[in-house]
mmCIF file of C-alpha atoms in Angstrom:
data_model
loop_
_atom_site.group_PDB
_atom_site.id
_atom_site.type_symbol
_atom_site.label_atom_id
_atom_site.label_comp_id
_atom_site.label_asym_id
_atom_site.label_seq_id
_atom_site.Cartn_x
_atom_site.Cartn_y
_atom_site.Cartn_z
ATOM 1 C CA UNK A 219 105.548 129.811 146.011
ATOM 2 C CA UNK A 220 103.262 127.299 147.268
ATOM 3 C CA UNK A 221 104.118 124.701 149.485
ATOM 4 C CA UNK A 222 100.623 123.776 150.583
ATOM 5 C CA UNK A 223 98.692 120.889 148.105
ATOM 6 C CA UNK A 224 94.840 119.888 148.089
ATOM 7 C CA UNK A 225 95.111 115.613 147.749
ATOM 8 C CA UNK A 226 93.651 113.260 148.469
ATOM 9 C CA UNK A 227 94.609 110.252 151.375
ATOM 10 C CA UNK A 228 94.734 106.639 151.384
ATOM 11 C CA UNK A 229 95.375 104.432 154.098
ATOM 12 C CA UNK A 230 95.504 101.166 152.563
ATOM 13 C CA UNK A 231 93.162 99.704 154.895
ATOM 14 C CA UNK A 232 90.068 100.695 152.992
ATOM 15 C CA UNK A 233 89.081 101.916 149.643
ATOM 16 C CA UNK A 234 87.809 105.087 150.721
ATOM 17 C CA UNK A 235 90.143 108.029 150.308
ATOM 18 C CA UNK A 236 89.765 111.075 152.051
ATOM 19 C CA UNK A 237 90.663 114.781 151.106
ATOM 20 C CA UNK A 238 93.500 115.785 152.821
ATOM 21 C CA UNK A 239 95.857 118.692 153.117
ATOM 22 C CA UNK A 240 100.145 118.170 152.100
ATOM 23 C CA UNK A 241 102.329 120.612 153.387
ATOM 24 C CA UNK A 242 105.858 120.020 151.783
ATOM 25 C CA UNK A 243 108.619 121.038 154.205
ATOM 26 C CA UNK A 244 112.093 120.758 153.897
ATOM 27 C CA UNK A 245 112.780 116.838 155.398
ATOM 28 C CA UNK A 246 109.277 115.575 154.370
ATOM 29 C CA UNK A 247 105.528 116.101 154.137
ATOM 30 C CA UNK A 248 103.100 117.243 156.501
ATOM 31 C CA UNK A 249 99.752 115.043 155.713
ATOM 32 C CA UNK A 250 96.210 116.646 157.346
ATOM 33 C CA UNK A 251 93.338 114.209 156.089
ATOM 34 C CA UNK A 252 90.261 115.600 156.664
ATOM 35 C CA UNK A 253 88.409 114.621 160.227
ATOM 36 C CA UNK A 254 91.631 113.359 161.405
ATOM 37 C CA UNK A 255 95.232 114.146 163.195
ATOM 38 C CA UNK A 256 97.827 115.224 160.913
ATOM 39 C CA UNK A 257 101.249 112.997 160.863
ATOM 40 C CA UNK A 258 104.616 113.388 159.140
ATOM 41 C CA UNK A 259 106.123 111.369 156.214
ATOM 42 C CA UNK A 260 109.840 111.691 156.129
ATOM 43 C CA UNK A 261 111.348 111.618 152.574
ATOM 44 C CA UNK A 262 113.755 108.603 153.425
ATOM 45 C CA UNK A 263 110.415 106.841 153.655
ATOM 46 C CA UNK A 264 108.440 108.075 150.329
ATOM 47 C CA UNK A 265 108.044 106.490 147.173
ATOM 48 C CA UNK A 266 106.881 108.182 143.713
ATOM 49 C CA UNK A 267 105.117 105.328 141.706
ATOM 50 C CA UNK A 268 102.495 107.938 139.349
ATOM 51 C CA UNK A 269 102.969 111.521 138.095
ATOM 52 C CA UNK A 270 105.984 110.821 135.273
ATOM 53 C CA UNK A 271 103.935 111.442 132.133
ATOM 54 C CA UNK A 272 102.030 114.893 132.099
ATOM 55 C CA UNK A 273 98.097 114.334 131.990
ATOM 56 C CA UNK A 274 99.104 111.661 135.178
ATOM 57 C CA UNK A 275 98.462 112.376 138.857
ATOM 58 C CA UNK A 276 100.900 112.595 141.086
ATOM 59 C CA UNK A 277 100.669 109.514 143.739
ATOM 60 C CA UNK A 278 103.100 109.021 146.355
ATOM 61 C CA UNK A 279 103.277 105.899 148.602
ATOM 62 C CA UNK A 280 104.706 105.125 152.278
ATOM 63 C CA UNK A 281 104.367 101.301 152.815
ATOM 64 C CA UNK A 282 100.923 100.789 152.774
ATOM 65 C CA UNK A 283 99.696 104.543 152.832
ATOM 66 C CA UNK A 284 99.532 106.663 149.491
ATOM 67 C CA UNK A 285 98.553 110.341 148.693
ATOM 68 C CA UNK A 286 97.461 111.280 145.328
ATOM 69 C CA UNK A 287 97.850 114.991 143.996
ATOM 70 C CA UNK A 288 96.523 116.088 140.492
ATOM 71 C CA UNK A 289 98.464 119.342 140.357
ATOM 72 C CA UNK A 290 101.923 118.543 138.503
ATOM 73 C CA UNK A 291 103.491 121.505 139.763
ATOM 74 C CA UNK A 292 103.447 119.562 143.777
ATOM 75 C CA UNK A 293 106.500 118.402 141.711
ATOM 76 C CA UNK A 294 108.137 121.398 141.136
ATOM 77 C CA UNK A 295 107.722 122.040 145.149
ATOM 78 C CA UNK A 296 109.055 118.875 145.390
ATOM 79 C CA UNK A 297 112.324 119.664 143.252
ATOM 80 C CA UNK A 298 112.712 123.300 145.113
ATOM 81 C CA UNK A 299 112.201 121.872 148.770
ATOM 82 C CA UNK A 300 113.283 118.549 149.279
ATOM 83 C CA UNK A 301 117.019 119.146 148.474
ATOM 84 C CA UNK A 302 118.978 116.503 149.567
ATOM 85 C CA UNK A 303 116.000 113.657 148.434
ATOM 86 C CA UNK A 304 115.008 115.311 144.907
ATOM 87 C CA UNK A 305 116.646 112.245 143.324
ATOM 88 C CA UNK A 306 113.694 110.560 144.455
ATOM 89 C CA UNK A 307 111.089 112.622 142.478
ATOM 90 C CA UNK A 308 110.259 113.142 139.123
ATOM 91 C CA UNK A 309 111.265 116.431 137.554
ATOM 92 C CA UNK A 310 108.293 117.750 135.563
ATOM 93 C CA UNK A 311 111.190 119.586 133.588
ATOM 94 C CA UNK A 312 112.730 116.800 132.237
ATOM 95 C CA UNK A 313 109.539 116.465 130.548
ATOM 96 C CA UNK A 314 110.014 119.052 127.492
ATOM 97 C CA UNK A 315 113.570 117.824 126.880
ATOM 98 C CA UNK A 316 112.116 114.168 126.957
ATOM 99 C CA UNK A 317 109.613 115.738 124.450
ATOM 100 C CA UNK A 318 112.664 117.256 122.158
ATOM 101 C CA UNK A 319 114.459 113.976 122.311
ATOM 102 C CA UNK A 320 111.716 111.648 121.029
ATOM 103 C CA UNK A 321 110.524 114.837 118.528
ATOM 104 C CA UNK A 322 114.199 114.447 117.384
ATOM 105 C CA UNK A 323 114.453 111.224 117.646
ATOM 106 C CA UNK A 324 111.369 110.677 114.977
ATOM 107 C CA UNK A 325 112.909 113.471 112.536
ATOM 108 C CA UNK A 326 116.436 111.415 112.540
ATOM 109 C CA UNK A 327 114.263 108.159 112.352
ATOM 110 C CA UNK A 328 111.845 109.062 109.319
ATOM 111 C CA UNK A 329 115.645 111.059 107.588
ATOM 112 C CA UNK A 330 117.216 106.920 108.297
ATOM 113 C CA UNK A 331 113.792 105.682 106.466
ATOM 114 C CA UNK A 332 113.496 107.724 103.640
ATOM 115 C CA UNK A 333 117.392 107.394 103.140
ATOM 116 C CA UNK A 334 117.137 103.927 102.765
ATOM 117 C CA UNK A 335 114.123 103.569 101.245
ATOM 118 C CA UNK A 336 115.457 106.645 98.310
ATOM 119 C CA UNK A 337 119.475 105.815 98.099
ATOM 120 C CA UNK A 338 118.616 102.113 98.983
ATOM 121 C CA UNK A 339 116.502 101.140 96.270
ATOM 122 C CA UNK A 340 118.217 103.357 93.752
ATOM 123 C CA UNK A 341 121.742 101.049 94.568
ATOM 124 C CA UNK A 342 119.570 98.144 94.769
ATOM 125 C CA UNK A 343 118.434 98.999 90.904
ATOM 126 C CA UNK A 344 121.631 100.077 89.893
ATOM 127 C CA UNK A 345 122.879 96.856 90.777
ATOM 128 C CA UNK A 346 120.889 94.169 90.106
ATOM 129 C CA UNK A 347 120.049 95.450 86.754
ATOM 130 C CA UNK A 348 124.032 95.075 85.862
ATOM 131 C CA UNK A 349 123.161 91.427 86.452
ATOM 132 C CA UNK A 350 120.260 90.389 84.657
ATOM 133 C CA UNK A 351 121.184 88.804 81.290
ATOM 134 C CA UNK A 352 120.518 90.140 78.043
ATOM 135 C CA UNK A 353 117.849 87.801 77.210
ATOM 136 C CA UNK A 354 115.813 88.240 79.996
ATOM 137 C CA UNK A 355 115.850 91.601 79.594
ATOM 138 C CA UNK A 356 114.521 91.061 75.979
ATOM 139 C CA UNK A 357 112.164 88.339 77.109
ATOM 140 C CA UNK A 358 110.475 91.515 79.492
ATOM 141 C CA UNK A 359 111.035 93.890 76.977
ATOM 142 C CA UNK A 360 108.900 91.707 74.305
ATOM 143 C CA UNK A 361 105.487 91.479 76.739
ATOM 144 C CA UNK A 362 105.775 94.963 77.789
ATOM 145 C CA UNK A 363 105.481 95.904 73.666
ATOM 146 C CA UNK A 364 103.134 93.053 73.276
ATOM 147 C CA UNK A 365 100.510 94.378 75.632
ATOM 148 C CA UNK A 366 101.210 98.323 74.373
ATOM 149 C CA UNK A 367 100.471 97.027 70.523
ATOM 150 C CA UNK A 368 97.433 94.964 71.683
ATOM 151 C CA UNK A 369 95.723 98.384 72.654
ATOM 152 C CA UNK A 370 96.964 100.419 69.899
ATOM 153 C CA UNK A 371 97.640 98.889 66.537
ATOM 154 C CA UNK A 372 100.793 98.719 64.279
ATOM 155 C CA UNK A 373 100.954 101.253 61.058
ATOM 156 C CA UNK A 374 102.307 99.470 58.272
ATOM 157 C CA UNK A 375 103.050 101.730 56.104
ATOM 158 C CA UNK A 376 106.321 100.642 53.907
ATOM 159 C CA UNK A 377 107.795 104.289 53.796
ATOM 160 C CA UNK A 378 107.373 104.350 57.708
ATOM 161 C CA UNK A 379 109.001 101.206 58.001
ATOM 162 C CA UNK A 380 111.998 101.925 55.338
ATOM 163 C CA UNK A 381 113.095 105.648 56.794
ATOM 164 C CA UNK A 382 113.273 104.006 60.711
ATOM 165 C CA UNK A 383 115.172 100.708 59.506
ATOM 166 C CA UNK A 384 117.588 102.926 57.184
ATOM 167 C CA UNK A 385 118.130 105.758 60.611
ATOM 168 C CA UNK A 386 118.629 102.606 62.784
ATOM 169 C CA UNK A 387 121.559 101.214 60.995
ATOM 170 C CA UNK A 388 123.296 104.250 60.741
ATOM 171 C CA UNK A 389 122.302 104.638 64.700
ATOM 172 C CA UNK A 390 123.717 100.911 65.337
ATOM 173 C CA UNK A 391 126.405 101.130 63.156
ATOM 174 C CA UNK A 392 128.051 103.933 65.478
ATOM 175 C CA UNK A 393 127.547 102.650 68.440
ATOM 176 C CA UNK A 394 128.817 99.522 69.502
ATOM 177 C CA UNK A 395 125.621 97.818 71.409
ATOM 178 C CA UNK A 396 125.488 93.880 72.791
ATOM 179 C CA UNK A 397 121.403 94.883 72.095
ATOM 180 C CA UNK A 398 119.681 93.747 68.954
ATOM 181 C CA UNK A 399 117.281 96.963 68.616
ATOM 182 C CA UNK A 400 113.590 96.668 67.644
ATOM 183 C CA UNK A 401 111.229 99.814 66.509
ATOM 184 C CA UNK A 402 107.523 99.219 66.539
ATOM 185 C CA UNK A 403 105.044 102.030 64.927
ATOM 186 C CA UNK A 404 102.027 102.081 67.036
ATOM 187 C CA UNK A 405 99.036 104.501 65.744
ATOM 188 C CA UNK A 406 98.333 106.773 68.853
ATOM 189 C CA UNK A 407 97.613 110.686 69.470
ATOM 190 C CA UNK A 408 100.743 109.702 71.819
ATOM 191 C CA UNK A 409 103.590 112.432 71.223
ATOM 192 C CA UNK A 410 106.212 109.701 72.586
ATOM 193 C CA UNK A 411 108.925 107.393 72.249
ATOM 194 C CA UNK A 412 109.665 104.470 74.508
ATOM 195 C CA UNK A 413 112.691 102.369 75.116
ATOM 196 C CA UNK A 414 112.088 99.101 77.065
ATOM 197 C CA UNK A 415 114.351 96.409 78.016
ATOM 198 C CA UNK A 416 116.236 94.201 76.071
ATOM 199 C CA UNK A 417 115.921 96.559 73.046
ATOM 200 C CA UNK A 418 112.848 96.715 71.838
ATOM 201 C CA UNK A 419 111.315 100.662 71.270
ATOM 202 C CA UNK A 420 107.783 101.821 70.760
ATOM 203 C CA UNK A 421 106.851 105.119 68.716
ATOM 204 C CA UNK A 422 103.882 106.790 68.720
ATOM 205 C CA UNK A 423 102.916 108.210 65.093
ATOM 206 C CA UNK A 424 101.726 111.198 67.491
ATOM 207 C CA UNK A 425 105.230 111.874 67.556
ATOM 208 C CA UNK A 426 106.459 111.168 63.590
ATOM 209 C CA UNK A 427 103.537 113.586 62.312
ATOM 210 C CA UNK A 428 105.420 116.348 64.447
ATOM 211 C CA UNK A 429 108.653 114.965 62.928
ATOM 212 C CA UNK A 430 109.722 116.890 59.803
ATOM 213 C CA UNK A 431 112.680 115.621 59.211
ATOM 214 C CA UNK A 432 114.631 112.435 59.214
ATOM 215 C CA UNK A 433 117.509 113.883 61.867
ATOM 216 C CA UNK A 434 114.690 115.058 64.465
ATOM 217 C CA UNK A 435 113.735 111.356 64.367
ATOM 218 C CA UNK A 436 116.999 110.009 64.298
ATOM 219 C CA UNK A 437 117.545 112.053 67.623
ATOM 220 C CA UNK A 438 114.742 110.983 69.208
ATOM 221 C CA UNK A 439 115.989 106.792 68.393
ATOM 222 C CA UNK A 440 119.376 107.748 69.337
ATOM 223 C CA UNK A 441 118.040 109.113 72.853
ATOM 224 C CA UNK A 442 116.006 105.883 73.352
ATOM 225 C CA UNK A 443 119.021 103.535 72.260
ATOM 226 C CA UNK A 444 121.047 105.270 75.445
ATOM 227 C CA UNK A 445 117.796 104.717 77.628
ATOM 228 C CA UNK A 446 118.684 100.935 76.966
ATOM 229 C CA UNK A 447 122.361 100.759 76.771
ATOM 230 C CA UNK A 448 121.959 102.138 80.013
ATOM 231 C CA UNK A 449 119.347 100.176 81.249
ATOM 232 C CA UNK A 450 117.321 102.631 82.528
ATOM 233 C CA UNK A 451 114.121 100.727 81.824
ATOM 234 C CA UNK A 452 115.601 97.680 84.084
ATOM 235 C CA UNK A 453 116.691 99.418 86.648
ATOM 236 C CA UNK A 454 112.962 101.205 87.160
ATOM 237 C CA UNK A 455 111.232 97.829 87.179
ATOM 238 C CA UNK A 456 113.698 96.775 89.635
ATOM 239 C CA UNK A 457 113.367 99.814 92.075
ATOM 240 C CA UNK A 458 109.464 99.702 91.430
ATOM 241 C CA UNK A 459 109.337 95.972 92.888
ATOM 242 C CA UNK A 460 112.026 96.665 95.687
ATOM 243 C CA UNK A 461 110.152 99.765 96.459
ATOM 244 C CA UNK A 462 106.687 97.574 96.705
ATOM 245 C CA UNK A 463 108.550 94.909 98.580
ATOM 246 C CA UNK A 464 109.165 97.180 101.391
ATOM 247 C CA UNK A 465 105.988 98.933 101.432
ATOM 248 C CA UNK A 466 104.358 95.376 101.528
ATOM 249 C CA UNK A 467 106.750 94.413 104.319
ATOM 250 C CA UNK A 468 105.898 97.215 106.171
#
């Protein structure tokens, strides 16, 4: 083990330094700068102000004196030699655990952020959507099918028209809905059905040429009038703009 250190020696008179050999002994340190005497610094008297963080020289001070020591294992001799004055050092150690602690710390911190941000905004959703009236819902539900039908065009077609009105008040009739439902027709390559708030759905006549029958397209209304009961449309907007909120506040 080595108890003899390379440093370098300041007196605090000047701001030269000179190299100097530290000998660490049991009830202090024996200091040898170079070209002069060496003298004795008792432990009672020495003070640690550098050498916590591991990159960092070691500098230790007595009043206006200081010796500076880039090897972080002068700490370790430190720890092993001064016994009854290690309390006074830094324990180069301490410095993995420290390490564990804030790696563990960052885990638990980014688990607390994504819980919130996940669970949060999905109860958030859940219940503000409960909340929002029925008409505001169809107020959103009317520009989001606006802007869809300005990019693809309604089909018109009577027969179109007659088989989804007749399967819809069957659908209605069974189920027991404060929603006035809405089917729009829109001519796309779209194999799709959406249900948006308020009531209002929007089928792609991708999807009715792959219908062949009237009961595949009843269940494919029938799954859409749940999305709305349900308000699963409202409660996406809502966790979409509490989910932006955050990121914006961030």
């Amino acid at each position: 083990m080595l108890t003899h250190w390379q440093g370098q020696y300041l007196d605090g008179k000047t701001a030269l330094s000179k190299s100097a050999r530290v000998t660490v002994a049991p009830s202090g340190l024996d200091i040898a700068p170079e070209g002069q005497k060496q003298f004795f610094w008792p432990f009672e008297k020495i003070t640690q102000t550098q050498g916590f963080h591991a990159g960092e020289a070691v500098r230790l001070e007595n009043g206006i004196e200081a010796i500076v020591i880039r090897d972080a294992a002068f700490l370790s001799a430190l720890q092993r030699l001064s016994s009854n004055h290690r309390a006074k050092f830094h324990d180069p150690r301490t410095r993995q655990k420290r390490a564990i602690y804030i790696a563990v710390a960052l885990v638990t911190a980014i688990a607390v952020v994504a819980s919130i941000y996940l669970w949060g905004i999905e109860a958030a959703g859940n219940a503000v959507a409960g909340r929002v009236p029925i008409e505001w819902e169809e107020k959103l539900g009317n520009a989001v099918a606006d802007s869809i039908i300005q990019k693809a065009p309604l089909c018109k077609g009577k027969n179109v028209a007659t088989a989804i009105n007749e399967i819809m008040q069957r659908l209605s009739g069974a189920a027991e809905s404060p929603y006035k439902f809405n089917v729009s027709v829109v001519q796309s390559e779209t194999i799709n059905a959406i249900a948006l708030p308020g009531g209002r759905i929007i089928v792609f006549s991708g999807l009715l040429e792959l219908t062949d029958k009237p009961e595949e397209l009843a269940g494919v209304l029938a799954h859409e009038i749940q999305h709305i009961t349900k308000k699963h449309a409202t409660k996406a907007i809502i966790q979409n703009l509490s989910a932006n909120l955050l990121l914006y506040a961030a």
